[in-house]
PDB file of C-alpha atoms in Angstrom:
ATOM      1  CA  GLY A   1      -0.024  -0.013   0.200  1.00 70.00           C
ATOM      2  CA  PRO A   2       0.941   3.707  -0.129  1.00 77.00           C
ATOM      3  CA  LEU A   3       2.328   3.777   3.623  1.00 72.00           C
ATOM      4  CA  LYS A   4       5.059   1.026   2.709  1.00 73.00           C
ATOM      5  CA  PRO A   5       5.187  -0.402   6.105  1.00 70.00           C
ATOM      6  CA  GLU A   6       8.001  -2.905   4.901  1.00 68.00           C
ATOM      7  CA  ILE A   7      10.121   0.224   4.855  1.00 73.00           C
ATOM      8  CA  THR A   8       8.592   3.059   6.922  1.00 75.00           C
ATOM      9  CA  ILE A   9       7.663   0.503   9.993  1.00 70.00           C
ATOM     10  CA  THR A  10      10.464  -2.139   9.804  1.00 67.00           C
ATOM     11  CA  TYR A  11      13.044   0.281   9.674  1.00 73.00           C
ATOM     12  CA  ILE A  12      12.020   4.057  10.015  1.00 80.00           C
ATOM     13  CA  ALA A  13       9.289   3.844  12.778  1.00 78.00           C
ATOM     14  CA  VAL A  14      11.214   1.638  15.170  1.00 73.00           C
ATOM     15  CA  SER A  15      14.550   3.629  14.498  1.00 79.00           C
ATOM     16  CA  ALA A  16      12.619   6.863  15.127  1.00 79.00           C
ATOM     17  CA  ILE A  17      11.453   5.608  18.527  1.00 73.00           C
ATOM     18  CA  PHE A  18      14.928   4.615  19.613  1.00 73.00           C
ATOM     19  CA  PHE A  19      16.339   8.010  18.313  1.00 81.00           C
ATOM     20  CA  ASN A  20      13.576   9.857  20.169  1.00 77.00           C
ATOM     21  CA  SER A  21      14.437   7.887  23.457  1.00 70.00           C
ATOM     22  CA  GLY A  22      18.179   8.585  22.873  1.00 74.00           C
ATOM     23  CA  VAL A  23      17.784  12.508  22.529  1.00 80.00           C
ATOM     24  CA  SER A  24      15.570  12.738  25.354  1.00 72.00           C
ATOM     25  CA  LEU A  25      17.194  10.306  27.878  1.00 67.00           C
ATOM     26  CA  LYS A  26      20.184  11.983  30.065  1.00 68.00           C
ATOM     27  CA  THR A  27      23.304  10.000  29.422  1.00 67.00           C
ATOM     28  CA  GLU A  28      24.064   9.635  33.116  1.00 66.00           C
ATOM     29  CA  GLU A  29      20.565   8.003  33.779  1.00 62.00           C
ATOM     30  CA  LEU A  30      21.519   5.463  30.913  1.00 63.00           C
ATOM     31  CA  THR A  31      24.907   4.646  32.354  1.00 69.00           C
ATOM     32  CA  SER A  32      23.670   4.167  35.861  1.00 67.00           C
ATOM     33  CA  ALA A  33      21.069   1.902  34.487  1.00 68.00           C
ATOM     34  CA  LEU A  34      23.510  -0.640  32.905  1.00 72.00           C
ATOM     35  CA  MET A  35      24.721  -1.328  36.554  1.00 76.00           C
ATOM     36  CA  HIS A  36      21.276  -2.386  37.724  1.00 79.00           C
ATOM     37  CA  VAL A  37      22.072  -6.181  37.259  1.00 84.00           C
ATOM     38  CA  LYS A  38      19.409  -7.279  39.695  1.00 88.00           C
ATOM     39  CA  LEU A  39      16.717  -5.424  37.885  1.00 89.00           C
ATOM     40  CA  HIS A  40      17.872  -6.707  34.478  1.00 88.00           C
ATOM     41  CA  LEU A  41      17.845 -10.349  35.752  1.00 91.00           C
ATOM     42  CA  PHE A  42      14.454 -10.053  37.118  1.00 92.00           C
ATOM     43  CA  VAL A  43      12.899  -8.758  33.962  1.00 91.00           C
ATOM     44  CA  GLN A  44      14.668 -11.214  31.468  1.00 91.00           C
ATOM     45  CA  ILE A  45      13.982 -14.228  33.421  1.00 92.00           C
ATOM     46  CA  PHE A  46      10.447 -13.426  34.126  1.00 93.00           C
ATOM     47  CA  THR A  47       9.884 -12.621  30.415  1.00 92.00           C
ATOM     48  CA  LEU A  48      11.862 -15.443  28.814  1.00 90.00           C
ATOM     49  CA  VAL A  49      11.451 -18.182  31.325  1.00 92.00           C
ATOM     50  CA  PHE A  50       8.661 -17.833  33.717  1.00 94.00           C
ATOM     51  CA  PHE A  51       6.114 -16.223  31.108  1.00 93.00           C
ATOM     52  CA  PRO A  52       6.421 -19.023  28.389  1.00 93.00           C
ATOM     53  CA  THR A  53       6.263 -21.850  31.032  1.00 93.00           C
ATOM     54  CA  ALA A  54       3.392 -20.391  32.832  1.00 94.00           C
ATOM     55  CA  ILE A  55       1.419 -19.969  29.373  1.00 93.00           C
ATOM     56  CA  TRP A  56       2.499 -23.560  28.525  1.00 92.00           C
ATOM     57  CA  LEU A  57       1.043 -25.099  31.837  1.00 93.00           C
ATOM     58  CA  PHE A  58      -2.162 -22.974  31.534  1.00 92.00           C
ATOM     59  CA  LEU A  59      -2.770 -24.139  27.724  1.00 90.00           C
ATOM     60  CA  GLN A  60      -2.611 -27.743  28.908  1.00 90.00           C
ATOM     61  CA  LEU A  61      -5.839 -27.055  30.596  1.00 89.00           C
ATOM     62  CA  LEU A  62      -7.361 -25.222  27.846  1.00 87.00           C
ATOM     63  CA  SER A  63      -6.459 -27.830  25.092  1.00 83.00           C
ATOM     64  CA  ILE A  64      -9.676 -29.830  26.401  1.00 85.00           C
ATOM     65  CA  THR A  65     -11.828 -26.759  25.596  1.00 84.00           C
ATOM     66  CA  PRO A  66     -13.315 -26.221  22.294  1.00 84.00           C
ATOM     67  CA  ILE A  67     -11.191 -23.082  21.641  1.00 84.00           C
ATOM     68  CA  ASN A  68      -9.539 -22.930  18.001  1.00 83.00           C
ATOM     69  CA  GLU A  69      -6.171 -24.796  18.421  1.00 84.00           C
ATOM     70  CA  TRP A  70      -4.341 -22.680  16.416  1.00 85.00           C
ATOM     71  CA  LEU A  71      -5.116 -19.549  18.354  1.00 87.00           C
ATOM     72  CA  LEU A  72      -4.130 -21.448  21.656  1.00 88.00           C
ATOM     73  CA  LYS A  73      -0.729 -21.990  19.654  1.00 88.00           C
ATOM     74  CA  GLY A  74      -0.648 -18.434  19.108  1.00 89.00           C
ATOM     75  CA  LEU A  75      -1.188 -17.775  22.810  1.00 92.00           C
ATOM     76  CA  GLN A  76       2.165 -19.806  23.320  1.00 91.00           C
ATOM     77  CA  THR A  77       3.997 -17.769  20.698  1.00 90.00           C
ATOM     78  CA  VAL A  78       2.968 -14.456  22.760  1.00 91.00           C
ATOM     79  CA  GLY A  79       4.665 -16.218  25.931  1.00 91.00           C
ATOM     80  CA  CYS A  80       7.864 -16.933  23.725  1.00 90.00           C
ATOM     81  CA  MET A  81       8.223 -13.122  22.698  1.00 90.00           C
ATOM     82  CA  PRO A  82      10.887 -10.943  23.901  1.00 85.00           C
ATOM     83  CA  PRO A  83      10.247  -7.372  25.509  1.00 84.00           C
ATOM     84  CA  PRO A  84       8.983  -4.775  23.122  1.00 76.00           C
ATOM     85  CA  VAL A  85      11.339  -2.390  21.506  1.00 65.00           C
ATOM     86  CA  SER A  86       8.820   0.601  22.215  1.00 71.00           C
ATOM     87  CA  SER A  87       5.599   0.485  24.107  1.00 80.00           C
ATOM     88  CA  ALA A  88       7.290  -0.350  27.625  1.00 85.00           C
ATOM     89  CA  VAL A  89       9.667   2.613  27.161  1.00 83.00           C
ATOM     90  CA  ILE A  90       6.790   4.945  26.325  1.00 82.00           C
ATOM     91  CA  LEU A  91       4.525   3.869  29.274  1.00 88.00           C
ATOM     92  CA  THR A  92       7.347   4.035  31.736  1.00 89.00           C
ATOM     93  CA  LYS A  93       8.224   7.582  30.744  1.00 85.00           C
ATOM     94  CA  ALA A  94       4.450   8.480  30.940  1.00 85.00           C
ATOM     95  CA  VAL A  95       4.437   7.342  34.698  1.00 88.00           C
ATOM     96  CA  GLY A  96       7.929   8.922  35.460  1.00 85.00           C
ATOM     97  CA  GLY A  97       9.533   5.448  36.168  1.00 85.00           C
ATOM     98  CA  ASN A  98      12.937   4.382  35.535  1.00 86.00           C
ATOM     99  CA  GLU A  99      12.937   5.069  31.670  1.00 85.00           C
ATOM    100  CA  ALA A 100      16.833   4.145  31.489  1.00 84.00           C
ATOM    101  CA  ALA A 101      16.097   0.656  32.825  1.00 87.00           C
ATOM    102  CA  ALA A 102      13.254   0.347  30.459  1.00 88.00           C
ATOM    103  CA  ILE A 103      15.154   1.385  27.566  1.00 83.00           C
ATOM    104  CA  PHE A 104      18.199  -0.995  28.419  1.00 84.00           C
ATOM    105  CA  ASN A 105      15.811  -4.095  29.192  1.00 86.00           C
ATOM    106  CA  SER A 106      13.855  -3.492  25.916  1.00 81.00           C
ATOM    107  CA  ALA A 107      17.165  -3.388  23.755  1.00 76.00           C
ATOM    108  CA  PHE A 108      18.741  -6.145  25.764  1.00 80.00           C
ATOM    109  CA  GLY A 109      15.699  -8.210  25.885  1.00 82.00           C
ATOM    110  CA  SER A 110      15.316  -7.798  22.061  1.00 76.00           C
ATOM    111  CA  PHE A 111      18.800  -9.087  21.334  1.00 73.00           C
ATOM    112  CA  LEU A 112      18.236 -12.068  23.841  1.00 80.00           C
ATOM    113  CA  GLY A 113      15.103 -12.759  21.993  1.00 78.00           C
ATOM    114  CA  ILE A 114      16.899 -13.034  18.441  1.00 72.00           C
ATOM    115  CA  VAL A 115      18.548 -16.291  19.810  1.00 75.00           C
ATOM    116  CA  ILE A 116      16.104 -17.351  22.783  1.00 85.00           C
ATOM    117  CA  THR A 117      12.618 -16.697  20.951  1.00 82.00           C
ATOM    118  CA  PRO A 118      13.224 -19.151  18.078  1.00 78.00           C
ATOM    119  CA  LEU A 119      14.467 -21.747  20.355  1.00 81.00           C
ATOM    120  CA  LEU A 120      11.390 -21.323  22.612  1.00 86.00           C
ATOM    121  CA  LEU A 121       9.016 -21.588  19.601  1.00 82.00           C
ATOM    122  CA  LEU A 122      10.826 -24.662  18.180  1.00 78.00           C
ATOM    123  CA  LEU A 123      10.728 -26.230  21.816  1.00 83.00           C
ATOM    124  CA  PHE A 124       6.858 -25.524  22.742  1.00 83.00           C
ATOM    125  CA  LEU A 125       5.680 -25.805  19.003  1.00 78.00           C
ATOM    126  CA  GLY A 126       8.110 -27.168  16.770  1.00 67.00           C
ATOM    127  CA  SER A 127       9.189 -26.013  13.182  1.00 55.00           C
ATOM    128  CA  SER A 128      11.477 -27.397  10.592  1.00 47.00           C
ATOM    129  CA  SER A 129      12.735 -24.279   9.153  1.00 50.00           C
ATOM    130  CA  SER A 130      16.111 -22.528  10.050  1.00 56.00           C
ATOM    131  CA  VAL A 131      16.029 -19.096  11.409  1.00 56.00           C
ATOM    132  CA  PRO A 132      18.636 -16.461   9.793  1.00 62.00           C
ATOM    133  CA  PHE A 133      20.019 -15.173  13.233  1.00 62.00           C
ATOM    134  CA  THR A 134      22.427 -12.907  11.380  1.00 71.00           C
ATOM    135  CA  SER A 135      19.871 -10.903   9.454  1.00 69.00           C
ATOM    136  CA  ILE A 136      17.282 -10.534  12.374  1.00 63.00           C
ATOM    137  CA  PHE A 137      20.618  -9.376  14.576  1.00 67.00           C
ATOM    138  CA  SER A 138      21.911  -6.760  12.048  1.00 74.00           C
ATOM    139  CA  GLN A 139      18.082  -5.316  11.597  1.00 71.00           C
ATOM    140  CA  LEU A 140      17.816  -5.004  15.450  1.00 67.00           C
ATOM    141  CA  PHE A 141      21.458  -3.531  15.660  1.00 75.00           C
ATOM    142  CA  MET A 142      20.552  -0.768  12.892  1.00 79.00           C
ATOM    143  CA  THR A 143      16.966   0.001  14.145  1.00 76.00           C
ATOM    144  CA  VAL A 144      17.537  -0.198  18.053  1.00 71.00           C
ATOM    145  CA  VAL A 145      21.249   0.376  18.991  1.00 75.00           C
ATOM    146  CA  VAL A 146      22.463   2.734  16.237  1.00 85.00           C
ATOM    147  CA  PRO A 147      19.496   5.273  16.355  1.00 83.00           C
ATOM    148  CA  LEU A 148      20.018   5.277  20.363  1.00 77.00           C
ATOM    149  CA  ILE A 149      23.511   5.992  20.027  1.00 84.00           C
ATOM    150  CA  ILE A 150      23.083   8.784  17.360  1.00 89.00           C
ATOM    151  CA  GLY A 151      20.223  10.213  19.589  1.00 85.00           C
ATOM    152  CA  GLN A 152      22.868  10.481  22.582  1.00 82.00           C
ATOM    153  CA  ILE A 153      25.488  12.231  20.443  1.00 88.00           C
ATOM    154  CA  VAL A 154      22.705  14.778  19.023  1.00 88.00           C
ATOM    155  CA  ARG A 155      21.478  15.211  22.591  1.00 84.00           C
ATOM    156  CA  ARG A 156      25.115  16.460  23.604  1.00 84.00           C
ATOM    157  CA  TYR A 157      24.927  19.477  21.046  1.00 86.00           C
ATOM    158  CA  ILE A 158      21.303  20.479  21.581  1.00 86.00           C
ATOM    159  CA  LYS A 159      21.183  19.974  25.473  1.00 81.00           C
ATOM    160  CA  ASP A 160      20.369  23.669  26.313  1.00 82.00           C
ATOM    161  CA  TRP A 161      17.851  24.074  23.607  1.00 86.00           C
ATOM    162  CA  LEU A 162      16.047  20.722  24.959  1.00 80.00           C
ATOM    163  CA  GLU A 163      16.118  21.982  28.385  1.00 77.00           C
ATOM    164  CA  ARG A 164      14.397  25.425  27.419  1.00 81.00           C
ATOM    165  CA  LYS A 165      11.985  23.995  24.943  1.00 79.00           C
ATOM    166  CA  LYS A 166      11.209  20.438  26.440  1.00 78.00           C
ATOM    167  CA  PRO A 167       9.685  18.926  23.200  1.00 80.00           C
ATOM    168  CA  PRO A 168       6.701  16.403  23.277  1.00 77.00           C
ATOM    169  CA  PHE A 169       8.788  13.265  23.002  1.00 74.00           C
ATOM    170  CA  GLY A 170       6.290  11.148  24.596  1.00 68.00           C
ATOM    171  CA  ALA A 171       3.599  12.208  22.229  1.00 75.00           C
ATOM    172  CA  ILE A 172       5.750  11.816  19.117  1.00 77.00           C
ATOM    173  CA  SER A 173       6.667   8.067  20.293  1.00 70.00           C
ATOM    174  CA  SER A 174       2.958   7.225  20.916  1.00 68.00           C
ATOM    175  CA  CYS A 175       1.888   8.311  17.461  1.00 78.00           C
ATOM    176  CA  VAL A 176       4.847   6.262  15.964  1.00 77.00           C
ATOM    177  CA  LEU A 177       3.630   3.311  17.957  1.00 69.00           C
ATOM    178  CA  LEU A 178       0.088   3.727  16.678  1.00 74.00           C
ATOM    179  CA  MET A 179       1.187   3.654  13.144  1.00 78.00           C
ATOM    180  CA  ILE A 180       3.105   0.372  13.759  1.00 70.00           C
ATOM    181  CA  ILE A 181      -0.175  -1.275  15.199  1.00 69.00           C
ATOM    182  CA  TYR A 182      -2.427  -0.012  12.433  1.00 76.00           C
ATOM    183  CA  THR A 183      -0.145  -1.261   9.660  1.00 74.00           C
ATOM    184  CA  THR A 184       0.099  -4.529  11.346  1.00 67.00           C
ATOM    185  CA  PHE A 185      -3.529  -5.127  11.872  1.00 69.00           C
ATOM    186  CA  CYS A 186      -4.121  -4.258   8.236  1.00 74.00           C
ATOM    187  CA  ASP A 187      -1.456  -6.805   7.152  1.00 67.00           C
ATOM    188  CA  THR A 188      -2.941  -9.564   9.041  1.00 63.00           C
ATOM    189  CA  PHE A 189      -6.813  -9.177   8.652  1.00 68.00           C
ATOM    190  CA  ALA A 190      -6.501  -8.347   5.046  1.00 71.00           C
ATOM    191  CA  ASN A 191      -5.557 -12.079   4.450  1.00 66.00           C
ATOM    192  CA  PRO A 192      -8.270 -13.786   2.855  1.00 66.00           C
ATOM    193  CA  ASN A 193      -7.451 -17.339   4.297  1.00 63.00           C
ATOM    194  CA  ILE A 194      -7.860 -16.215   7.821  1.00 64.00           C
ATOM    195  CA  ASP A 195     -10.814 -18.148   9.245  1.00 65.00           C
ATOM    196  CA  LEU A 196     -11.937 -16.924  12.811  1.00 70.00           C
ATOM    197  CA  ASP A 197     -14.776 -18.250  14.962  1.00 75.00           C
ATOM    198  CA  LYS A 198     -16.377 -15.563  17.154  1.00 81.00           C
ATOM    199  CA  PHE A 199     -16.445 -17.922  20.334  1.00 84.00           C
ATOM    200  CA  SER A 200     -12.805 -18.547  20.203  1.00 84.00           C
ATOM    201  CA  LEU A 201     -11.770 -14.965  19.339  1.00 86.00           C
ATOM    202  CA  ILE A 202     -13.762 -13.598  22.342  1.00 89.00           C
ATOM    203  CA  ILE A 203     -12.331 -16.235  24.915  1.00 90.00           C
ATOM    204  CA  ILE A 204      -8.692 -15.297  23.494  1.00 90.00           C
ATOM    205  CA  VAL A 205      -9.423 -11.587  24.082  1.00 91.00           C
ATOM    206  CA  PHE A 206     -10.465 -12.040  27.627  1.00 93.00           C
ATOM    207  CA  ILE A 207      -7.845 -14.693  28.292  1.00 93.00           C
ATOM    208  CA  ILE A 208      -5.040 -12.141  27.115  1.00 93.00           C
ATOM    209  CA  PHE A 209      -6.475  -9.214  29.247  1.00 93.00           C
ATOM    210  CA  SER A 210      -6.656 -11.682  32.353  1.00 93.00           C
ATOM    211  CA  VAL A 211      -3.149 -12.937  31.573  1.00 93.00           C
ATOM    212  CA  GLN A 212      -1.785  -9.316  31.478  1.00 93.00           C
ATOM    213  CA  LEU A 213      -3.415  -8.136  34.668  1.00 94.00           C
ATOM    214  CA  SER A 214      -2.421 -11.212  36.422  1.00 94.00           C
ATOM    215  CA  PHE A 215       1.275 -10.768  35.526  1.00 94.00           C
ATOM    216  CA  MET A 216       1.452  -7.197  36.203  1.00 93.00           C
ATOM    217  CA  PHE A 217      -0.078  -7.769  39.661  1.00 93.00           C
ATOM    218  CA  LEU A 218       2.651 -10.625  40.183  1.00 94.00           C
ATOM    219  CA  THR A 219       5.367  -8.340  39.110  1.00 93.00           C
ATOM    220  CA  PHE A 220       4.140  -5.593  41.339  1.00 92.00           C
ATOM    221  CA  LEU A 221       4.075  -8.101  44.427  1.00 92.00           C
ATOM    222  CA  PHE A 222       7.474  -9.345  43.798  1.00 90.00           C
ATOM    223  CA  SER A 223       9.211  -6.031  43.109  1.00 89.00           C
ATOM    224  CA  THR A 224       7.671  -4.208  46.283  1.00 88.00           C
ATOM    225  CA  ARG A 225       8.676  -6.815  48.901  1.00 85.00           C
ATOM    226  CA  ASN A 226      10.777  -5.207  51.635  1.00 78.00           C
ATOM    227  CA  ASN A 227      13.850  -7.005  50.849  1.00 80.00           C
ATOM    228  CA  SER A 228      13.499  -6.516  47.182  1.00 77.00           C
ATOM    229  CA  GLY A 229      15.815  -3.750  46.876  1.00 81.00           C
ATOM    230  CA  PHE A 230      13.828  -2.077  43.942  1.00 88.00           C
ATOM    231  CA  THR A 231      12.955   1.731  44.087  1.00 88.00           C
ATOM    232  CA  PRO A 232       9.275   2.639  43.231  1.00 89.00           C
ATOM    233  CA  ALA A 233      10.583   4.069  39.762  1.00 89.00           C
ATOM    234  CA  ASP A 234      12.311   0.444  39.250  1.00 90.00           C
ATOM    235  CA  THR A 235       9.053  -1.198  40.048  1.00 91.00           C
ATOM    236  CA  VAL A 236       7.103   0.818  37.150  1.00 91.00           C
ATOM    237  CA  ALA A 237       9.810  -0.360  34.585  1.00 91.00           C
ATOM    238  CA  ILE A 238       9.486  -4.055  35.897  1.00 91.00           C
ATOM    239  CA  ILE A 239       5.696  -3.992  35.677  1.00 92.00           C
ATOM    240  CA  PHE A 240       5.645  -2.713  32.023  1.00 91.00           C
ATOM    241  CA  CYS A 241       9.004  -4.374  30.773  1.00 90.00           C
ATOM    242  CA  SER A 242       8.237  -7.920  32.336  1.00 91.00           C
ATOM    243  CA  THR A 243       4.632  -8.304  31.255  1.00 91.00           C
ATOM    244  CA  HIS A 244       4.837  -6.627  27.728  1.00 90.00           C
ATOM    245  CA  LYS A 245       5.617  -8.566  24.514  1.00 89.00           C
ATOM    246  CA  SER A 246       7.216  -7.338  21.226  1.00 81.00           C
ATOM    247  CA  LEU A 247       4.915  -7.114  18.051  1.00 75.00           C
ATOM    248  CA  THR A 248       7.651  -5.329  15.708  1.00 67.00           C
ATOM    249  CA  LEU A 249       9.933  -8.223  16.370  1.00 70.00           C
ATOM    250  CA  GLY A 250       7.322 -10.870  17.170  1.00 76.00           C
ATOM    251  CA  ILE A 251       5.666 -10.745  13.508  1.00 72.00           C
ATOM    252  CA  PRO A 252       8.746 -10.940  11.464  1.00 68.00           C
ATOM    253  CA  MET A 253      10.119 -13.879  13.709  1.00 71.00           C
ATOM    254  CA  LEU A 254       6.802 -15.739  13.322  1.00 76.00           C
ATOM    255  CA  LYS A 255       7.100 -15.208   9.582  1.00 70.00           C
ATOM    256  CA  ILE A 256      10.570 -16.677   9.515  1.00 67.00           C
ATOM    257  CA  VAL A 257      10.140 -19.478  12.032  1.00 70.00           C
ATOM    258  CA  PHE A 258       6.735 -20.706  10.322  1.00 71.00           C
ATOM    259  CA  ALA A 259       7.411 -19.622   6.825  1.00 62.00           C
ATOM    260  CA  GLY A 260       4.932 -21.207   4.408  1.00 63.00           C
ATOM    261  CA  TYR A 261       2.838 -22.527   7.257  1.00 69.00           C
ATOM    262  CA  GLU A 262      -1.045 -22.453   6.236  1.00 71.00           C
ATOM    263  CA  HIS A 263      -2.240 -21.573   9.751  1.00 74.00           C
ATOM    264  CA  LEU A 264       0.355 -18.664  10.201  1.00 74.00           C
ATOM    265  CA  SER A 265      -2.381 -16.088  10.301  1.00 76.00           C
ATOM    266  CA  LEU A 266      -4.171 -17.546  12.923  1.00 80.00           C
ATOM    267  CA  ILE A 267      -1.235 -18.064  15.045  1.00 84.00           C
ATOM    268  CA  SER A 268      -0.282 -14.324  14.710  1.00 82.00           C
ATOM    269  CA  VAL A 269      -3.833 -13.275  16.049  1.00 85.00           C
ATOM    270  CA  PRO A 270      -3.253 -13.450  19.701  1.00 90.00           C
ATOM    271  CA  LEU A 271      -0.027 -11.516  19.426  1.00 87.00           C
ATOM    272  CA  LEU A 272      -1.746  -8.761  17.182  1.00 84.00           C
ATOM    273  CA  ILE A 273      -4.564  -8.739  20.106  1.00 87.00           C
ATOM    274  CA  TYR A 274      -1.870  -8.706  22.961  1.00 90.00           C
ATOM    275  CA  HIS A 275       0.262  -5.908  21.613  1.00 84.00           C
ATOM    276  CA  PRO A 276      -2.525  -3.248  21.556  1.00 82.00           C
ATOM    277  CA  ALA A 277      -4.104  -4.844  24.680  1.00 87.00           C
ATOM    278  CA  GLN A 278      -0.891  -3.947  26.517  1.00 89.00           C
ATOM    279  CA  ILE A 279      -0.843  -0.286  25.364  1.00 85.00           C
ATOM    280  CA  LEU A 280      -4.604  -0.007  26.217  1.00 85.00           C
ATOM    281  CA  LEU A 281      -4.037  -1.539  29.650  1.00 90.00           C
ATOM    282  CA  GLY A 282      -1.058   0.312  30.352  1.00 88.00           C
ATOM    283  CA  SER A 283      -2.361   3.665  29.384  1.00 87.00           C
ATOM    284  CA  LEU A 284      -5.604   3.200  31.709  1.00 89.00           C
ATOM    285  CA  LEU A 285      -3.386   2.244  34.619  1.00 91.00           C
ATOM    286  CA  VAL A 286      -0.986   5.185  34.113  1.00 89.00           C
ATOM    287  CA  PRO A 287      -2.630   7.445  36.412  1.00 91.00           C
ATOM    288  CA  THR A 288      -3.051   4.726  39.114  1.00 92.00           C
ATOM    289  CA  ILE A 289       0.506   3.693  39.029  1.00 91.00           C
ATOM    290  CA  LYS A 290       1.740   7.224  38.845  1.00 90.00           C
ATOM    291  CA  SER A 291      -0.146   8.166  42.011  1.00 91.00           C
ATOM    292  CA  TRP A 292       1.168   5.125  43.881  1.00 91.00           C
ATOM    293  CA  MET A 293       4.539   5.884  42.800  1.00 89.00           C
ATOM    294  CA  VAL A 294       4.535   9.488  44.060  1.00 89.00           C
ATOM    295  CA  SER A 295       2.898   8.563  47.304  1.00 89.00           C
ATOM    296  CA  ARG A 296       5.405   5.801  47.699  1.00 86.00           C
ATOM    297  CA  GLN A 297       8.469   8.073  47.211  1.00 83.00           C
ATOM    298  CA  LYS A 298       7.065  10.788  49.543  1.00 86.00           C
ATOM    299  CA  ALA A 299       6.638   8.096  52.232  1.00 84.00           C
ATOM    300  CA  LEU A 300      10.186   6.748  51.574  1.00 79.00           C
ATOM    301  CA  LYS A 301      11.748  10.252  51.741  1.00 78.00           C
ATOM    302  CA  LEU A 302       9.781  10.681  55.140  1.00 79.00           C
ATOM    303  CA  THR A 303      11.169   7.497  56.668  1.00 77.00           C
ATOM    304  CA  ARG A 304      14.902   8.432  55.772  1.00 67.00           C
ATOM    305  CA  GLN A 305      14.668  11.913  57.266  1.00 64.00           C
ATOM    306  CA  PRO A 306      16.586  12.216  60.426  1.00 60.00           C
ATOM    307  CA  LYS A 307      14.086  12.767  63.386  1.00 55.00           C
ATOM    308  CA  ALA A 308      14.487  16.197  65.179  1.00 52.00           C
ATOM    309  CA  PRO A 309      15.772  15.829  68.862  1.00 58.00           C
ATOM    310  CA  VAL A 310      13.162  16.183  71.512  1.00 54.00           C
ATOM    311  CA  LYS A 311      13.710  19.141  73.669  1.00 59.00           C
ATOM    312  CA  VAL A 312      12.998  18.343  77.400  1.00 53.00           C
TER     313      VAL A 312
END
């Protein structure tokens, strides 16, 4: 079509999001985020180990129901996907959480996903095709790492202007993300071979929202324990990065791993629903999470302040 998503979305849109993040993010924040190993381990283990395993166990129960088996397989592919390269960063930024940690985990998780996601797909679903890791890796490097570095370099020269003008980086990223979702929906539902029954589709939508809410609550509980060592800003990044799944990486990966598969369109549907659902849920929860984070930060400041000596 006239939008040319194979170029504008695959390369330009994702690059724009990370260039945007590179320009808007303070270099010292990104550097300090690299050292937060405990947070990165938590996010990556939850996303690439706990999430797909929990979904697999859940699907063993759902396999006896009349839900379309290819949609259920699609749910498993959602569980195997890496963190997103955009939405988790945008929502963390909107709340005021640890954006630097969100960016690092999005980029690092995407690179891990190049190797781990195809292996998980082969483990849980099986496929005979070989996966061209080199081409996916080079595309990720060019669309995620390079724009982020260029953005950081540009920031050095326009730092004063940015402080004065405060451009609407969040709004720009949100618009680009909306374009990614729109073109992907068009691409899938324009397929004449897609055969969906309404019952299965409605149940899958309900399951997706339930899974997201349950996992968001679970990550919130784990990261706010007294001995967790995470700040409220860290918790915000953890909630979004651990539960969100990449559509921009996911769809190309599914097309590669299941190339020529007649049920590829049906397998792709749960991921296509999951992505806008995570943005919708995240956007609705932003005010609630923000008020929790602010009140929690105030409470922590009060507990750290030295008490005034009592006069006798």
